[in-house]
XYZ file of C-alpha atoms in Angstrom:
546
model
C 104.246 102.836 124.395
C 107.345 104.738 123.309
C 107.230 108.273 122.289
C 106.923 109.489 118.558
C 109.546 111.805 117.515
C 109.441 112.120 113.723
C 112.682 112.722 112.011
C 112.731 114.551 108.552
C 115.771 113.323 106.599
C 116.545 115.784 103.682
C 116.910 114.015 100.282
C 117.015 114.914 96.696
C 115.149 112.986 93.853
C 116.506 109.997 92.020
C 115.719 109.812 88.066
C 113.885 106.798 86.859
C 111.668 106.011 89.845
C 108.642 105.165 87.717
C 106.696 101.968 88.582
C 106.158 99.497 85.935
C 103.143 96.939 85.696
C 104.463 95.372 88.940
C 105.966 98.223 90.769
C 109.635 99.581 90.895
C 112.240 97.226 89.851
C 116.009 97.935 89.620
C 119.300 96.243 90.578
C 120.084 95.753 94.332
C 122.930 98.227 94.077
C 120.628 100.901 92.788
C 118.135 100.303 95.666
C 120.936 100.183 98.187
C 122.016 103.705 97.503
C 121.456 106.058 100.408
C 117.847 107.452 100.308
C 116.859 105.333 97.314
C 114.240 103.069 98.751
C 113.428 105.469 101.421
C 112.423 108.213 98.691
C 110.123 105.690 96.980
C 108.281 104.446 100.002
C 107.854 107.946 101.299
C 106.497 108.996 97.830
C 103.889 106.204 98.339
C 102.840 107.423 101.580
C 102.799 110.968 100.558
C 100.367 110.055 97.746
C 98.028 107.486 99.595
C 97.891 109.735 102.675
C 97.159 107.069 105.297
C 94.662 107.824 107.873
C 96.100 107.922 111.424
C 96.189 104.525 112.858
C 95.705 102.707 109.579
C 97.104 99.254 109.063
C 99.901 98.417 106.537
C 100.981 94.978 105.398
C 104.735 94.444 104.660
C 106.142 91.122 102.991
C 108.393 90.003 100.430
C 109.794 86.847 98.607
C 112.913 86.623 100.748
C 115.542 87.850 98.270
C 118.574 89.609 99.088
C 118.046 93.207 100.649
C 114.506 92.348 101.698
C 115.103 92.430 105.507
C 116.949 95.912 105.137
C 114.187 97.411 103.329
C 111.566 95.961 105.650
C 113.185 97.638 108.567
C 113.309 101.091 107.027
C 109.687 100.607 105.867
C 108.610 99.965 109.333
C 110.333 103.102 110.619
C 109.003 105.291 107.793
C 105.433 103.782 108.393
C 105.715 104.786 111.974
C 106.786 108.333 111.129
C 103.793 108.531 108.565
C 101.070 107.919 111.267
C 100.302 104.239 110.504
C 98.983 102.440 113.801
C 99.818 98.816 112.904
C 102.127 96.987 110.514
C 101.586 93.197 109.701
C 104.760 91.673 108.514
C 105.300 88.009 107.533
C 107.681 85.964 109.800
C 111.248 86.300 108.405
C 109.845 89.026 106.107
C 108.167 86.420 103.970
C 104.851 86.788 102.301
C 104.012 85.524 98.839
C 102.393 88.027 96.670
C 98.924 86.292 96.788
C 99.298 85.772 100.630
C 100.075 89.644 101.023
C 96.995 90.166 98.986
C 94.922 87.945 101.223
C 96.370 89.430 104.317
C 95.431 93.060 103.304
C 91.924 91.906 102.712
C 91.488 89.530 105.713
C 92.700 92.151 108.325
C 91.184 95.253 106.672
C 94.659 97.012 105.825
C 94.593 100.183 103.994
C 97.400 98.752 101.781
C 100.744 96.851 101.716
C 104.177 96.932 100.392
C 105.226 93.893 98.599
C 109.107 93.540 98.367
C 109.861 91.435 95.251
C 111.168 91.361 91.749
C 108.853 88.517 90.969
C 110.585 86.026 88.707
C 113.892 87.967 88.350
C 117.154 86.538 89.964
C 118.185 87.676 93.306
C 121.399 88.329 95.095
C 123.648 91.257 95.814
C 124.240 91.846 92.010
C 120.760 91.020 91.004
C 117.266 92.381 91.193
C 114.903 94.054 93.888
C 111.589 95.627 93.688
C 108.819 97.362 95.636
C 105.235 97.384 94.839
C 102.225 99.012 96.639
C 98.996 97.122 96.915
C 95.757 98.983 97.797
C 92.976 97.989 100.434
C 91.375 95.632 97.900
C 94.619 93.643 97.909
C 95.588 94.485 94.370
C 98.240 96.362 92.640
C 97.953 100.053 92.756
C 96.085 101.472 89.604
C 97.773 103.687 87.348
C 96.424 106.820 88.909
C 98.425 106.003 91.997
C 101.498 104.748 90.467
C 101.573 107.782 88.229
C 101.271 110.061 91.128
C 103.942 108.223 93.078
C 106.249 108.686 90.088
C 105.320 112.479 90.026
C 106.197 112.724 93.793
C 109.644 110.921 93.359
C 110.629 113.722 90.886
C 110.188 116.682 93.549
C 110.664 114.783 97.046
C 112.720 116.803 99.441
C 112.428 114.696 102.584
C 111.621 111.437 104.005
C 110.155 110.809 107.471
C 111.488 108.157 109.988
C 111.892 107.427 113.601
C 115.044 106.429 115.605
C 114.253 102.844 116.654
C 115.939 99.642 116.639
C 115.347 96.990 114.156
C 112.488 94.548 114.789
C 113.044 90.742 115.194
C 111.463 89.501 112.118
C 111.878 85.743 113.027
C 109.787 85.656 116.124
C 106.036 85.909 115.930
C 104.559 88.466 118.220
C 104.041 92.223 118.793
C 106.530 95.047 119.162
C 106.000 98.709 119.712
C 107.928 101.010 117.343
C 107.463 104.664 118.503
C 103.695 104.090 118.926
C 103.365 101.745 115.985
C 102.389 98.093 116.723
C 104.459 95.821 114.393
C 103.027 92.298 114.495
C 105.156 89.601 113.078
C 102.518 86.956 111.870
C 102.730 83.345 110.575
C 103.464 83.692 106.857
C 101.634 80.748 105.866
C 98.426 80.006 108.095
C 95.990 82.511 106.933
C 96.764 81.679 103.266
C 96.504 77.888 103.863
C 93.295 78.285 105.657
C 91.931 80.166 102.701
C 92.989 77.410 100.220
C 91.321 74.853 102.272
C 88.015 76.839 102.132
C 88.264 77.016 98.324
C 89.014 73.430 97.263
C 87.833 69.918 98.242
C 90.941 68.835 100.277
C 89.066 65.685 101.316
C 88.768 64.628 97.651
C 92.447 65.439 96.850
C 93.515 63.448 100.114
C 91.539 60.579 98.872
C 93.180 60.651 95.464
C 96.665 60.953 97.129
C 95.862 57.708 99.191
C 94.653 56.035 95.882
C 97.986 56.836 94.291
C 97.934 60.390 92.749
C 101.624 61.604 92.646
C 103.158 64.811 91.980
C 106.187 66.877 92.287
C 106.339 70.708 92.882
C 109.413 72.818 92.486
C 109.561 75.777 94.886
C 112.654 77.137 93.086
C 114.176 78.186 96.441
C 111.651 81.005 96.394
C 108.606 82.114 98.561
C 106.231 79.272 97.932
C 108.321 76.601 99.639
C 106.898 77.052 102.964
C 103.381 77.197 101.609
C 103.895 74.242 99.566
C 105.434 72.131 102.409
C 102.325 72.978 104.654
C 99.629 72.621 102.177
C 100.826 69.833 99.739
C 102.826 67.612 102.164
C 101.155 68.261 105.598
C 97.615 69.146 104.808
C 97.139 66.947 101.586
C 99.395 64.056 102.415
C 101.781 64.116 99.574
C 104.836 62.265 100.470
C 107.747 64.165 101.923
C 110.139 65.298 99.315
C 107.230 66.111 96.933
C 108.144 69.724 97.370
C 111.783 70.446 95.922
C 113.854 73.468 96.511
C 111.540 74.342 99.344
C 113.691 76.613 101.271
C 113.578 80.295 100.331
C 117.073 81.650 99.769
C 118.218 85.224 99.285
C 119.637 84.126 95.790
C 117.187 81.521 94.975
C 120.214 79.018 94.994
C 121.843 80.977 92.291
C 119.051 80.217 89.847
C 116.417 82.273 88.020
C 113.068 81.731 89.745
C 111.106 81.754 86.490
C 108.892 78.650 86.031
C 109.520 77.882 82.458
C 111.165 75.310 80.042
C 114.607 77.034 80.548
C 114.899 77.622 84.317
C 112.706 74.770 85.327
C 114.366 72.271 83.202
C 114.959 69.641 85.793
C 111.222 69.577 86.380
C 110.521 69.265 82.744
C 113.110 66.256 82.458
C 111.289 64.602 85.282
C 107.994 64.962 83.789
C 108.972 63.966 80.456
C 111.038 60.946 81.860
C 110.090 57.324 82.473
C 109.359 57.707 86.167
C 107.335 60.808 85.796
C 104.529 61.179 88.546
C 100.987 62.209 87.360
C 101.397 65.793 87.884
C 104.138 68.477 88.053
C 104.035 72.059 89.037
C 106.316 75.055 89.975
C 105.850 78.707 91.131
C 108.157 81.644 90.727
C 110.039 83.949 92.977
C 107.147 85.664 94.797
C 104.515 82.880 94.242
C 102.102 84.578 91.806
C 102.924 82.446 88.679
C 102.615 78.772 87.939
C 103.932 76.082 85.676
C 101.512 73.122 84.983
C 102.829 69.625 83.642
C 101.242 66.323 83.211
C 103.130 63.180 82.484
C 104.585 63.851 79.047
C 102.795 66.966 78.512
C 103.160 70.785 79.001
C 99.985 72.745 79.590
C 100.601 76.329 78.351
C 99.340 79.121 80.511
C 96.848 80.107 78.019
C 95.449 76.498 77.781
C 95.558 76.160 81.606
C 93.368 79.132 82.013
C 90.857 77.846 79.483
C 90.971 74.308 81.119
C 90.598 75.539 84.673
C 87.569 77.651 83.609
C 85.949 74.566 81.992
C 86.298 72.486 85.046
C 86.162 75.199 87.875
C 82.623 74.037 88.922
C 84.239 70.781 90.339
C 85.943 72.934 93.203
C 83.556 73.914 96.046
C 84.357 77.884 95.718
C 83.118 77.830 92.006
C 80.390 75.040 92.120
C 77.741 77.953 91.267
C 79.500 78.746 88.094
C 81.615 81.650 86.853
C 80.558 85.224 86.359
C 83.032 85.901 83.748
C 86.361 85.195 82.472
C 89.225 87.756 81.893
C 92.471 87.487 80.050
C 95.385 89.860 79.024
C 95.385 90.691 75.427
C 98.538 88.736 74.586
C 96.944 85.578 76.209
C 95.450 83.152 73.662
C 91.730 83.215 72.937
C 91.297 79.668 74.239
C 89.420 80.980 77.405
C 87.181 82.948 75.186
C 85.981 79.723 73.512
C 84.996 78.514 77.096
C 83.315 81.562 78.013
C 81.157 81.409 74.864
C 80.175 77.816 75.677
C 79.284 78.699 79.240
C 77.454 81.785 78.092
C 79.418 84.244 80.255
C 81.430 87.400 79.389
C 84.846 87.240 78.233
C 87.219 90.260 78.872
C 90.350 91.284 76.891
C 92.593 93.526 79.008
C 96.066 95.087 78.963
C 98.941 93.209 80.614
C 99.105 93.777 84.300
C 97.011 92.280 87.055
C 95.598 95.562 88.253
C 93.371 95.828 85.288
C 91.473 92.597 86.418
C 91.009 94.169 89.720
C 88.130 96.496 88.666
C 86.404 93.464 87.003
C 86.703 91.350 90.153
C 85.502 93.953 92.520
C 82.575 94.673 90.355
C 81.603 90.896 90.102
C 82.003 90.884 86.448
C 84.759 88.141 86.321
C 85.593 85.185 88.522
C 88.705 83.679 86.937
C 91.517 85.671 85.245
C 94.772 84.706 83.599
C 97.762 85.878 81.691
C 100.101 84.090 79.279
C 103.076 84.833 81.445
C 101.923 82.105 83.680
C 99.640 84.066 86.092
C 96.186 82.746 86.929
C 93.753 83.545 89.678
C 90.202 84.370 90.931
C 88.272 86.541 93.182
C 89.711 85.016 96.300
C 92.628 87.658 96.246
C 93.569 90.568 94.009
C 96.730 89.011 92.631
C 97.461 85.991 90.486
C 98.252 83.023 92.618
C 100.549 80.211 91.703
C 99.537 77.694 94.284
C 95.873 78.487 93.901
C 96.168 77.316 90.309
C 98.137 74.111 91.330
C 95.447 73.330 93.821
C 92.508 73.906 91.353
C 94.241 71.436 88.949
C 94.623 68.910 91.875
C 90.970 69.257 92.651
C 89.932 68.709 89.014
C 92.154 65.749 88.659
C 90.941 64.278 91.922
C 87.302 64.463 90.826
C 87.714 63.649 87.171
C 90.137 60.710 87.804
C 91.771 61.155 84.481
C 95.411 62.107 83.611
C 96.328 65.544 82.596
C 97.039 64.433 78.828
C 93.423 62.961 78.460
C 91.795 66.107 80.098
C 93.826 68.292 77.674
C 92.699 66.094 74.594
C 89.272 66.088 75.456
C 89.245 69.914 75.920
C 90.813 70.402 72.607
C 88.317 68.014 71.045
C 85.498 70.174 72.395
C 86.742 73.627 71.639
C 89.529 73.453 69.197
C 93.216 74.289 69.989
C 95.068 77.573 70.299
C 98.770 76.614 69.391
C 100.730 79.217 71.195
C 104.273 80.252 71.989
C 106.040 83.346 73.247
C 109.394 84.553 72.124
C 111.466 86.816 74.342
C 114.414 88.801 73.241
C 115.840 89.979 76.523
C 118.042 92.845 77.592
C 117.875 94.600 74.386
C 119.150 98.248 74.129
C 116.172 100.493 74.901
C 116.699 102.543 71.920
C 116.984 99.458 69.669
C 113.771 98.042 71.055
C 111.882 101.334 70.752
C 112.839 101.734 67.260
C 111.612 98.271 66.322
C 108.195 99.158 67.729
C 108.094 102.580 66.235
C 108.859 101.100 62.667
C 106.295 98.531 63.196
C 103.747 100.887 64.526
C 104.206 103.169 61.631
C 103.570 100.196 59.185
C 100.234 99.073 60.784
C 97.775 101.120 58.643
C 99.139 99.594 55.402
C 99.168 95.991 56.604
C 95.408 94.667 56.114
C 95.490 92.591 52.940
C 99.130 92.072 52.835
C 100.212 88.429 52.193
C 103.073 87.153 54.170
C 103.879 83.485 53.167
C 100.560 81.599 53.318
C 99.028 84.084 55.620
C 96.798 87.100 54.761
C 96.647 90.081 57.308
C 92.966 90.826 58.185
C 93.544 93.594 60.604
C 96.606 95.425 62.448
C 96.162 97.842 65.440
C 97.741 99.194 68.651
C 95.630 97.582 71.410
C 93.592 100.151 73.389
C 91.450 99.223 76.318
C 88.462 101.075 77.802
C 87.751 99.745 81.428
C 84.131 98.741 81.503
C 83.855 99.673 85.198
C 85.375 103.063 85.484
C 85.607 104.105 81.714
C 89.342 104.848 82.070
C 91.369 104.213 78.727
C 94.741 102.469 78.183
C 96.407 103.237 75.016
C 99.500 101.718 73.282
C 99.162 98.268 75.103
C 100.710 96.236 72.339
C 100.751 95.762 68.499
C 98.368 93.273 67.134
C 98.515 91.643 63.757
C 95.387 89.421 62.971
C 95.265 87.015 60.217
C 92.453 85.507 58.286
C 91.283 82.153 60.025
C 91.917 83.449 63.736
C 95.852 83.318 63.852
C 97.661 86.415 65.245
C 101.054 87.808 66.245
C 101.450 90.401 69.071
C 104.429 92.482 69.694
C 104.972 94.149 73.162
C 107.671 95.620 75.154
C 107.938 94.282 78.893
C 107.990 96.529 81.777
C 109.071 93.886 84.224
C 112.793 93.841 83.620
C 115.510 95.904 85.164
C 118.082 95.965 82.521
C 117.471 97.414 78.728
C 114.086 96.175 77.405
C 112.553 92.805 76.639
C 110.784 92.259 73.392
C 107.984 89.802 73.656
C 106.455 88.199 70.434
C 103.309 86.207 70.885
C 102.415 83.703 68.287
C 98.899 82.006 68.132
C 97.324 79.540 65.597
C 93.909 78.473 66.017
C 93.067 75.071 64.819
C 89.294 74.172 64.933
C 87.400 71.071 66.153
C 88.179 68.267 63.815
C 91.458 69.849 62.710
C 95.072 68.905 63.458
C 94.926 68.942 67.277
C 97.860 66.743 68.288
C 100.710 68.267 66.290
C 103.971 69.797 67.596
C 103.548 73.555 68.455
C 106.694 74.674 66.714
C 105.548 73.095 63.466
C 102.076 74.595 63.733
C 103.618 78.064 64.325
C 106.386 78.037 61.658
C 104.544 80.286 59.270
C 103.890 82.755 62.146
C 107.476 82.852 63.196
C 108.687 83.562 59.746
C 105.853 86.331 59.377
C 106.970 87.902 62.717
C 110.568 88.002 61.476
C 109.451 89.692 58.084
C 106.934 92.190 59.485
C 109.099 93.397 62.444
C 112.566 93.024 61.156
C 113.691 91.371 64.343
C 117.207 90.353 63.192
C 117.776 93.470 61.287
C 116.993 95.791 64.313
C 118.550 93.774 66.927
C 121.077 91.219 65.595
C 119.403 88.490 67.127
C 118.634 85.383 65.146
C 116.890 83.414 68.042
C 114.937 84.411 71.089
C 116.571 83.989 74.441
C 113.501 82.324 75.890
C 110.648 80.316 74.239
C 107.666 79.801 76.558
């Protein structure tokens, strides 16, 4: 065992190291500044104060700059008294896999190096997120303390040791710290096999169930090759873009209609397989398609919840369903029918953590294509894909029929999200401030054929710990159950993203087979009139429609 000689490196604070809903995200060139990543990592360790000998998990989505930061994080961990670091081979761990590894090995926490669905490369994005011992993202109490520490940090601690070979599994001593390079996929794949009926899926594959999966040259490629092709028997080539690349092949690893266009074209083409799916940069989001049909994330959450009992892990029923506030109320209708609680939380998976730990919810989801359950404390893209496959294998009906049956039972929540990206921060803030000021006078106002019932700024009181989160988005609810939500996103790295969520509820017996843009036209016009989007931003169309 080598001798531990801790070196204190003098430093000065960097402005703006405030973690958003999913950690600290900035351009690579910012993270690559001397002391930048080191300041943030040291601030995390100063706040969480690891017990001597504690275990830390480190992994990332394979994007550019991951390996550099992992090596520094290992040295900083050694200097701060950690006894063991578990790092995914090649520096690869999907975000849900990292959550599972933290929980499975009893780690005190983990560093997840990712900017999720944001692009990668020398001129693109990077991020660091700290997850706590339950495997979930650090709560606001910790992230606020970390930010406070970054504003006055004056040193970071390290040891003088060579880089660890991240490409070879095995143990290495780093100044008394044991670094274990582990198989990135094995533990997670075993967990998935324990949750779902792999025998039923394998039988369905043999009977002709076909699919295509776009890993977007991101982190889920190795996981999808192992699980979908090797364990479940889908033919080689089912997984496309399955090799993680530092720049995601020059593409944007965000599974939506714009960035997964090839997959959409395939699934709406004449030779479409029965099922299509994709995941994002760090593997926590999902895109679900059937032959000729796109299932919105909000509908997917509801349909998975309604059929989850068909998978072995959920055959005993669900304890509750949780969704983020901007997510459509489709899942609430399922919860009501099942006689279980439905929870509406702020955006950010960490808000689901308390509900999952307390046993109050089993399945959770966000409109931003994140779905998951109590098996880990992160959203999980491949988990959602596998639950869909389990349901399709047991039900033996196509996705379009399952969706039609669901809407005939519960009604349909027509839904879309419009994103206005990279807005000047002052412009975005001015729009929200003006709209916020108008809220008290909106109830009763008529906008086209719509009448506003209520309008507010969403506030959430956690039913587990009583904590209050205010200013979580602006809600305008109309008579009849339709609504518009306005929110600024905290996951970008440049400027601000205005997200406008549009939802129209059509009851059982109503027009359940219409085109979504047609059904939302009145709401789109109302959003423009109420918020003055073009007046404030100069934009006449959103950058992305999901």
